[in-house]
Amino acid sequence: MSMIYNLIKKSRPTGSRIALINRGYSSTLIGLEKDEEVKAVWYVPRAERAKGGVFKLETNLGEQRIQRFDRTCPTRELNFTPDTWKKHKSPFRKFRHMANLFGSSPFQRLLIPDLAMVSAVSIGLAYYNEYIVAPEAMLSLDMNSFAGITTAIGMLAGFRLNASYGRYEECRIFWGETNNTIRDLAQQTMMYMRDEDQRSRMLKLCKAYPVVLNFHLNAKGGHHNIRRTEVNVVNMIGDSPMHLESTEPKKKMHNFNDRIHAEFTAEMREIYADGRHEDDFERISKVKYNGGNTPIEMLTLMRETIAGGIDHGCPAVLIRAMDWQCERLCGVFGASERVLRTALPTGFTRHSSRLMFLWSNLLPFAIYPAMGPLGTLPASLIGAYALLGIEDIGVQLEEPFDVLPLRQYSDGMFDAIGQVERNYIPYVPPSAANKMK
């Protein structure tokens, strides 16, 4: 890959090289026709994001969430607003939640294979006991003994959920700390950096950092509807698959990493749209394409820029203050990687999964003596759904960066930095203004 990058860099003028980078450093760039190039499909320009359309949302009985492209996806929420909190605390929420039962993520995830398996066992048990064996030979378990096992299994599921929620809460705190640090660093940049070019470079790095961190912690960069195996449809002149014009579209299978990199470079290109500091853009894009650690590269660029302030008259104490913000970012990033790369002990996860499987499929045997052939199926399904749902939610929360709205957090940081950049005006005391006159 590095050979391809060097070949592009040496053989192309600057403008062409930038265009190639914007298309994603695709390994298929050299020698391909235009209709085979990888293009960003899910990227939305920031000027259009205020109008909506950044996130594909689904609304069901007043509840709005990020759209799930298949039944195995977890529930993903956006930031809560006053209106969202009002619905969340509504006294009628239980009726709304029951009406949404069959469209909920836990139910759809458990439907196949877990609930289907419990149904098959329940139906098979009822048929066997009613039509095959004599009443005294019916298969069943003592319900009182099974109740003790159920209590232990329930405590296990609750512990699993609490452990996963701890990881979820921790990662939300990490992004809150990143948000606070980026704002502080942007304000300090406006206060302490006197050189305009240095200040502009630092603010771009601050805007780019949450984007880079998002794509590092989430394989899809928050574009959850991107499938790992997906056929892009393009026409003969290379139009986007979302805007077809040709009557004879052509299908092309693109590499998943190339498609993600196209979305990444589209985000970064908007930050560097003014054509300045292209070396930073190329450097970050190259590290991303080669599978490197892009947040570390961003922090290196930040510290290079801060260190350059010494040559422009910035006092060492102020340099140290800004460097401390980079230390905060590095610490939070390292903690995020710890959560990303370390699951709950896998032995515990496997053991609890086996126990849940055995418990849910033995449940019909314990319920049958009390509920009979007609009541065993619905009672077993309700019991299995209740306990397996808790365990499944815990499994989904165990990977917080796949559930948290990282793109929304990233956009919020970008907007905050832009506000600081636009509105910062150094205060001049009246006494100093009079002396200047």
Coordinates of C-alpha atoms in Angstrom, one line a residue:
M1 CA 0.0 0.0 0.0
S2 CA 2.8 2.4 0.8
M3 CA 4.3 1.7 -2.6
I4 CA 1.1 2.7 -4.2
Y5 CA 1.0 5.9 -2.1
N6 CA 4.5 6.8 -3.1
L7 CA 3.9 6.1 -6.8
I8 CA 0.8 8.4 -6.7
K9 CA 2.7 11.1 -4.8
K10 CA 5.6 11.1 -7.3
S11 CA 3.7 10.7 -10.5
R12 CA 0.8 13.1 -10.0
P13 CA 0.6 16.9 -9.5
T14 CA -0.7 18.2 -6.2
G15 CA -4.3 18.7 -7.3
S16 CA -4.6 15.2 -8.8
R17 CA -3.0 13.6 -5.8
I18 CA -5.5 15.3 -3.5
A19 CA -8.4 14.1 -5.7
L20 CA -7.1 10.5 -5.4
I21 CA -6.8 10.8 -1.7
N22 CA -10.3 12.0 -1.5
R23 CA -11.5 8.9 -3.2
G24 CA -10.0 6.8 -0.5
Y25 CA -6.4 5.6 -1.3
S26 CA -8.2 2.7 -2.9
S27 CA -5.9 -0.2 -3.9
T28 CA -7.8 -0.2 -7.2
L29 CA -7.1 3.4 -8.1
I30 CA -4.3 2.9 -10.6
G31 CA -5.4 1.6 -14.0
L32 CA -9.1 1.5 -13.3
E33 CA -12.0 3.1 -15.1
K34 CA -13.9 5.9 -13.3
D35 CA -16.9 3.7 -12.7
E36 CA -14.9 1.4 -10.6
E37 CA -13.7 4.0 -8.1
V38 CA -14.9 3.9 -4.5
K39 CA -17.0 6.9 -3.5
A40 CA -18.5 8.0 -0.2
V41 CA -22.2 7.1 -0.2
W42 CA -23.3 7.9 3.3
Y43 CA -21.5 11.1 3.9
V44 CA -23.7 14.2 4.3
P45 CA -22.1 17.7 3.9
R46 CA -22.1 19.6 7.2
A47 CA -24.1 22.5 5.6
E48 CA -27.0 20.1 5.1
R49 CA -26.8 18.4 8.5
A50 CA -28.9 21.0 10.2
K51 CA -31.8 20.1 7.9
G52 CA -31.7 16.5 9.1
G53 CA -30.9 13.4 7.0
V54 CA -27.6 12.6 8.8
F55 CA -29.2 9.7 10.6
K56 CA -31.7 7.4 9.1
L57 CA -34.4 7.3 11.8
E58 CA -37.4 5.0 12.3
T59 CA -40.5 6.1 14.2
N60 CA -42.9 3.7 15.9
L61 CA -45.8 5.0 18.0
G62 CA -43.9 8.2 18.7
E63 CA -40.6 6.5 19.6
Q64 CA -37.7 7.5 17.4
R65 CA -34.5 5.6 17.1
I66 CA -31.7 5.1 14.6
Q67 CA -32.9 2.7 11.9
R68 CA -31.8 -0.9 12.2
F69 CA -31.0 -2.5 8.8
D70 CA -31.7 -6.0 10.1
R71 CA -33.2 -7.7 13.2
T72 CA -29.8 -8.4 14.8
C73 CA -28.9 -4.8 15.2
P74 CA -29.1 -3.3 18.8
T75 CA -31.1 -0.3 19.8
R76 CA -29.2 2.9 19.2
E77 CA -30.5 6.2 20.6
L78 CA -29.6 9.8 19.8
N79 CA -28.9 12.5 22.4
F80 CA -32.0 13.1 24.5
T81 CA -33.8 16.4 24.3
P82 CA -36.6 17.9 26.5
D83 CA -39.2 16.3 24.2
T84 CA -37.5 13.0 24.3
W85 CA -37.4 13.1 28.1
K86 CA -41.1 13.9 28.2
K87 CA -42.0 10.8 26.2
H88 CA -39.5 8.7 28.2
K89 CA -41.2 9.6 31.5
S90 CA -44.8 9.5 30.2
P91 CA -47.2 7.6 32.5
F92 CA -48.5 5.9 29.3
R93 CA -45.0 4.6 28.4
K94 CA -45.8 1.0 29.4
F95 CA -48.7 0.8 26.9
R96 CA -46.5 2.3 24.2
H97 CA -43.7 -0.2 25.0
M98 CA -46.1 -3.1 24.8
A99 CA -47.5 -1.9 21.5
N100 CA -43.9 -1.8 20.2
L101 CA -43.0 -5.3 21.6
F102 CA -42.7 -7.2 18.3
G103 CA -40.6 -4.4 16.7
S104 CA -38.2 -4.1 19.6
S105 CA -34.6 -5.1 19.3
P106 CA -34.5 -7.7 22.1
F107 CA -37.6 -9.5 20.8
Q108 CA -36.4 -9.6 17.2
R109 CA -32.9 -10.7 18.2
L110 CA -34.3 -13.5 20.4
L111 CA -37.0 -14.6 18.1
I112 CA -34.6 -16.8 16.1
P113 CA -33.1 -19.0 17.4
D114 CA -33.8 -18.7 21.2
L115 CA -37.6 -18.3 21.3
A116 CA -38.1 -20.6 18.3
M117 CA -36.2 -23.3 20.2
V118 CA -38.2 -22.8 23.3
S119 CA -41.4 -23.0 21.2
A120 CA -40.2 -26.2 19.6
V121 CA -39.4 -27.8 22.9
S122 CA -42.8 -26.7 24.4
I123 CA -44.8 -28.1 21.5
G124 CA -42.8 -31.3 21.4
L125 CA -43.2 -31.8 25.1
A126 CA -47.0 -31.2 24.9
Y127 CA -47.3 -33.6 22.0
Y128 CA -45.2 -36.3 23.8
N129 CA -47.1 -36.1 27.1
E130 CA -50.5 -35.9 25.6
Y131 CA -50.4 -38.4 22.7
I132 CA -47.4 -40.8 23.2
V133 CA -47.0 -41.8 26.8
A134 CA -49.3 -42.6 29.7
P135 CA -50.1 -39.9 32.3
E136 CA -47.9 -41.5 34.9
A137 CA -44.9 -41.5 32.4
M138 CA -45.2 -37.8 31.4
L139 CA -41.9 -35.8 31.3
S140 CA -41.7 -32.9 33.8
L141 CA -39.6 -31.2 36.4
D142 CA -40.4 -30.2 40.0
M143 CA -41.4 -26.5 39.8
N144 CA -40.3 -25.7 43.3
S145 CA -36.8 -27.0 42.7
F146 CA -36.6 -25.2 39.3
A147 CA -37.6 -21.9 41.0
G148 CA -34.3 -21.9 43.0
I149 CA -32.4 -22.4 39.8
T150 CA -34.4 -19.6 38.2
T151 CA -33.4 -17.3 41.0
A152 CA -29.7 -18.0 40.5
I153 CA -30.0 -17.6 36.7
G154 CA -31.8 -14.3 37.2
M155 CA -29.0 -13.0 39.5
L156 CA -26.5 -14.1 36.9
A157 CA -28.3 -12.2 34.2
G158 CA -28.6 -9.1 36.4
F159 CA -24.9 -9.2 37.2
R160 CA -24.1 -9.5 33.4
L161 CA -26.2 -6.5 32.7
N162 CA -24.7 -4.4 35.4
A163 CA -21.2 -5.2 34.3
S164 CA -22.0 -4.2 30.7
Y165 CA -23.8 -1.0 31.8
G166 CA -20.6 -0.1 33.7
R167 CA -18.7 -0.3 30.5
Y168 CA -21.4 1.7 28.7
E169 CA -21.4 4.5 31.3
E170 CA -17.6 4.6 31.4
C171 CA -17.4 5.1 27.6
R172 CA -20.0 7.9 27.7
I173 CA -17.8 9.6 30.4
F174 CA -14.8 9.2 28.1
W175 CA -16.6 11.0 25.2
G176 CA -17.8 13.7 27.6
E177 CA -14.2 14.2 28.8
T178 CA -13.0 14.4 25.1
N179 CA -15.7 17.0 24.4
N180 CA -14.6 19.1 27.3
T181 CA -10.9 18.9 26.5
I182 CA -11.4 19.7 22.8
R183 CA -13.4 22.8 23.7
D184 CA -10.7 23.9 26.2
L185 CA -8.0 23.3 23.7
A186 CA -9.8 25.3 21.0
Q187 CA -10.3 28.3 23.4
Q188 CA -6.7 28.1 24.5
T189 CA -5.6 28.1 20.8
M190 CA -7.5 31.3 20.2
M191 CA -6.1 32.9 23.3
Y192 CA -2.4 31.9 23.1
M193 CA -1.4 31.2 19.5
R194 CA -0.5 34.5 17.8
D195 CA 0.4 33.2 14.4
E196 CA -2.7 32.9 12.2
D197 CA -1.5 29.9 10.2
Q198 CA -0.6 28.0 13.3
R199 CA -3.9 28.9 14.9
S200 CA -5.8 27.7 11.8
R201 CA -3.9 24.5 11.7
M202 CA -4.6 23.7 15.3
L203 CA -8.3 24.4 15.0
K204 CA -8.5 22.0 12.1
L205 CA -6.8 19.3 14.1
C206 CA -9.3 19.9 16.9
K207 CA -12.2 19.5 14.5
A208 CA -10.7 16.4 12.9
Y209 CA -9.8 14.6 16.2
P210 CA -13.4 13.5 17.1
V211 CA -13.9 12.3 13.5
V212 CA -10.7 10.3 13.6
L213 CA -11.5 8.9 17.1
N214 CA -15.0 7.9 15.9
F215 CA -13.7 5.9 13.0
H216 CA -11.0 4.3 15.2
L217 CA -13.4 3.1 17.9
N218 CA -16.2 2.1 15.5
A219 CA -15.3 0.0 12.5
K220 CA -18.0 1.7 10.4
G221 CA -17.4 5.2 11.8
G222 CA -21.0 5.4 13.0
H223 CA -22.4 4.6 9.5
H224 CA -24.3 1.6 10.9
N225 CA -26.2 0.9 7.7
I226 CA -23.1 0.0 5.8
R227 CA -22.9 -3.7 5.3
R228 CA -19.5 -5.5 5.3
T229 CA -20.5 -7.5 2.2
E230 CA -22.4 -5.2 -0.1
V231 CA -22.7 -4.7 -3.9
N232 CA -22.5 -1.1 -5.0
V233 CA -24.5 -0.3 -8.1
V234 CA -22.9 2.3 -10.4
N235 CA -23.7 3.3 -13.9
M236 CA -21.3 3.6 -16.8
I237 CA -20.3 7.1 -16.0
G238 CA -19.6 6.4 -12.3
D239 CA -22.5 8.0 -10.6
S240 CA -23.2 7.4 -6.9
P241 CA -25.3 4.4 -6.3
M242 CA -27.8 6.7 -4.6
H243 CA -28.3 8.8 -7.7
L244 CA -28.5 6.5 -10.7
E245 CA -29.2 7.9 -14.1
S246 CA -28.1 5.1 -16.4
T247 CA -30.8 2.7 -17.5
E248 CA -28.2 -0.1 -17.4
P249 CA -26.6 0.0 -14.0
K250 CA -23.4 -2.0 -13.4
K251 CA -22.7 -3.9 -10.2
K252 CA -19.4 -3.7 -8.5
M253 CA -18.2 -5.4 -5.3
H254 CA -16.0 -3.0 -3.3
N255 CA -13.8 -3.9 -0.4
F256 CA -15.3 -3.0 3.0
N257 CA -12.2 -1.1 4.2
D258 CA -12.0 0.9 1.0
R259 CA -15.7 1.9 1.4
I260 CA -15.1 3.0 5.0
H261 CA -12.0 4.9 4.0
A262 CA -14.0 6.7 1.3
E263 CA -16.4 7.9 4.0
F264 CA -13.5 8.9 6.3
T265 CA -11.7 11.0 3.7
A266 CA -15.0 12.7 2.7
E267 CA -15.4 13.8 6.3
M268 CA -11.8 14.9 6.5
R269 CA -11.8 16.7 3.1
E270 CA -14.6 19.0 4.4
I271 CA -12.4 20.1 7.3
Y272 CA -9.5 20.8 4.9
A273 CA -11.7 22.2 2.1
D274 CA -9.7 25.5 2.0
G275 CA -6.7 23.8 0.5
R276 CA -4.3 24.7 3.3
H277 CA -2.4 22.2 5.4
E278 CA -2.7 19.5 2.8
D279 CA 0.3 17.7 4.2
D280 CA -1.7 17.1 7.4
F281 CA -4.6 15.8 5.4
E282 CA -2.4 13.4 3.4
R283 CA -0.6 12.3 6.5
I284 CA -3.7 11.4 8.4
S285 CA -5.3 9.7 5.3
K286 CA -2.3 7.6 4.7
V287 CA -2.1 6.4 8.3
K288 CA -5.8 5.5 8.2
Y289 CA -5.5 3.6 4.9
N290 CA -2.5 1.7 6.1
G291 CA -4.3 0.6 9.2
G292 CA -2.3 2.7 11.6
N293 CA -3.4 4.4 14.8
T294 CA -4.9 7.6 13.6
P295 CA -5.7 9.2 17.0
I296 CA -2.1 8.9 18.0
E297 CA -1.1 10.5 14.7
M298 CA -3.6 13.4 15.4
L299 CA -2.1 13.9 18.8
T300 CA 1.4 14.0 17.4
L301 CA 0.3 16.7 14.9
M302 CA -1.3 18.7 17.7
R303 CA 1.8 18.6 19.8
E304 CA 4.0 19.5 16.8
T305 CA 1.8 22.5 16.2
I306 CA 1.9 23.5 19.9
A307 CA 5.7 23.1 20.0
G308 CA 5.9 25.4 17.1
G309 CA 4.4 28.2 19.2
I310 CA 7.8 28.6 20.9
D311 CA 9.2 30.1 17.7
H312 CA 6.3 32.5 17.6
G313 CA 6.7 34.1 21.0
C314 CA 4.3 31.9 23.0
P315 CA 5.5 31.6 26.6
A316 CA 6.6 28.2 27.8
V317 CA 3.9 28.1 30.5
L318 CA 1.2 28.5 28.0
I319 CA 2.7 25.9 25.8
R320 CA 2.7 23.5 28.8
A321 CA -1.0 24.4 29.4
M322 CA -2.0 23.4 25.9
D323 CA 0.2 20.3 26.0
W324 CA -1.6 19.2 29.2
Q325 CA -4.9 19.2 27.2
C326 CA -3.2 16.7 24.7
E327 CA -2.3 14.6 27.7
R328 CA -5.9 14.5 28.7
L329 CA -6.9 13.5 25.2
C330 CA -4.3 10.8 25.2
G331 CA -5.4 9.4 28.5
V332 CA -9.0 9.2 27.6
F333 CA -8.2 7.7 24.2
G334 CA -6.0 5.0 25.9
A335 CA -8.9 4.2 28.3
S336 CA -11.3 3.9 25.3
E337 CA -9.0 1.5 23.6
R338 CA -8.9 -0.6 26.8
V339 CA -12.6 -1.0 26.7
L340 CA -12.6 -1.6 23.0
R341 CA -10.0 -4.4 23.1
T342 CA -11.0 -6.1 26.4
A343 CA -14.4 -7.8 26.7
L344 CA -15.8 -9.2 29.9
P345 CA -14.0 -12.4 30.8
T346 CA -15.0 -14.7 27.9
G347 CA -15.2 -17.7 30.2
F348 CA -18.0 -16.0 32.2
T349 CA -19.8 -15.0 29.0
R350 CA -19.7 -18.6 27.6
H351 CA -20.7 -20.1 30.9
S352 CA -23.7 -17.8 31.4
S353 CA -24.7 -18.4 27.8
R354 CA -24.7 -22.1 28.3
L355 CA -26.7 -21.8 31.5
M356 CA -29.2 -19.5 29.8
F357 CA -29.6 -22.0 27.0
L358 CA -30.2 -25.0 29.3
W359 CA -32.5 -23.0 31.6
S360 CA -34.7 -21.7 28.8
N361 CA -35.1 -25.1 27.2
L362 CA -35.8 -26.9 30.5
L363 CA -38.4 -24.2 31.5
P364 CA -41.3 -25.9 29.6
F365 CA -40.7 -29.1 31.7
A366 CA -41.1 -27.2 34.9
I367 CA -44.1 -25.2 33.7
Y368 CA -46.0 -28.2 32.2
P369 CA -47.4 -29.7 35.4
A370 CA -49.1 -26.4 36.4
M371 CA -50.0 -25.0 32.9
G372 CA -50.9 -28.1 30.9
P373 CA -50.5 -28.6 27.2
L374 CA -52.2 -25.3 26.2
G375 CA -50.5 -23.0 28.7
T376 CA -47.0 -24.3 28.5
L377 CA -46.1 -22.6 25.3
P378 CA -47.1 -19.0 26.1
A379 CA -45.9 -19.2 29.7
S380 CA -42.5 -20.6 28.6
L381 CA -42.1 -17.9 25.9
I382 CA -42.9 -15.1 28.4
G383 CA -40.5 -16.5 31.0
A384 CA -37.7 -17.1 28.4
Y385 CA -38.2 -13.7 26.8
A386 CA -38.0 -11.9 30.2
L387 CA -34.7 -13.4 31.3
L388 CA -33.0 -13.9 28.0
G389 CA -33.8 -10.3 27.1
I390 CA -31.9 -9.1 30.1
E391 CA -28.9 -11.1 29.1
D392 CA -29.1 -10.1 25.5
I393 CA -29.2 -6.4 26.4
G394 CA -26.1 -6.9 28.5
V395 CA -24.3 -8.5 25.6
Q396 CA -25.2 -5.5 23.3
L397 CA -24.1 -2.9 25.9
E398 CA -20.8 -4.7 26.4
E399 CA -19.5 -3.0 23.2
P400 CA -20.5 0.6 24.0
F401 CA -19.0 2.2 20.9
D402 CA -21.4 0.2 18.7
V403 CA -24.4 1.7 20.6
L404 CA -23.4 5.2 21.6
P405 CA -24.2 8.0 18.9
L406 CA -20.5 8.8 18.3
R407 CA -21.2 10.7 15.1
Q408 CA -23.6 13.0 16.9
Y409 CA -20.9 13.6 19.6
S410 CA -18.4 14.3 16.9
D411 CA -20.7 16.8 15.1
G412 CA -21.3 18.6 18.4
M413 CA -17.6 19.1 19.0
F414 CA -17.1 20.3 15.4
D415 CA -19.9 22.9 15.9
A416 CA -18.5 24.0 19.3
I417 CA -15.0 24.6 17.8
G418 CA -16.5 26.5 14.9
Q419 CA -18.4 28.7 17.4
V420 CA -15.2 29.5 19.3
E421 CA -13.4 30.3 16.1
R422 CA -16.1 32.6 14.9
N423 CA -17.0 34.5 18.1
Y424 CA -13.7 34.8 19.9
I425 CA -12.8 38.5 20.4
P426 CA -10.0 39.5 22.8
Y427 CA -11.2 41.8 25.4
V428 CA -9.5 45.2 25.6
P429 CA -10.1 47.0 29.0
P430 CA -11.3 50.6 28.7
S431 CA -8.2 51.9 30.4
A432 CA -6.0 50.3 27.8
A433 CA -8.1 51.5 25.0
N434 CA -7.9 55.1 26.3
K435 CA -4.1 54.8 26.5
M436 CA -4.0 53.7 22.9
K437 CA -5.9 56.8 21.9

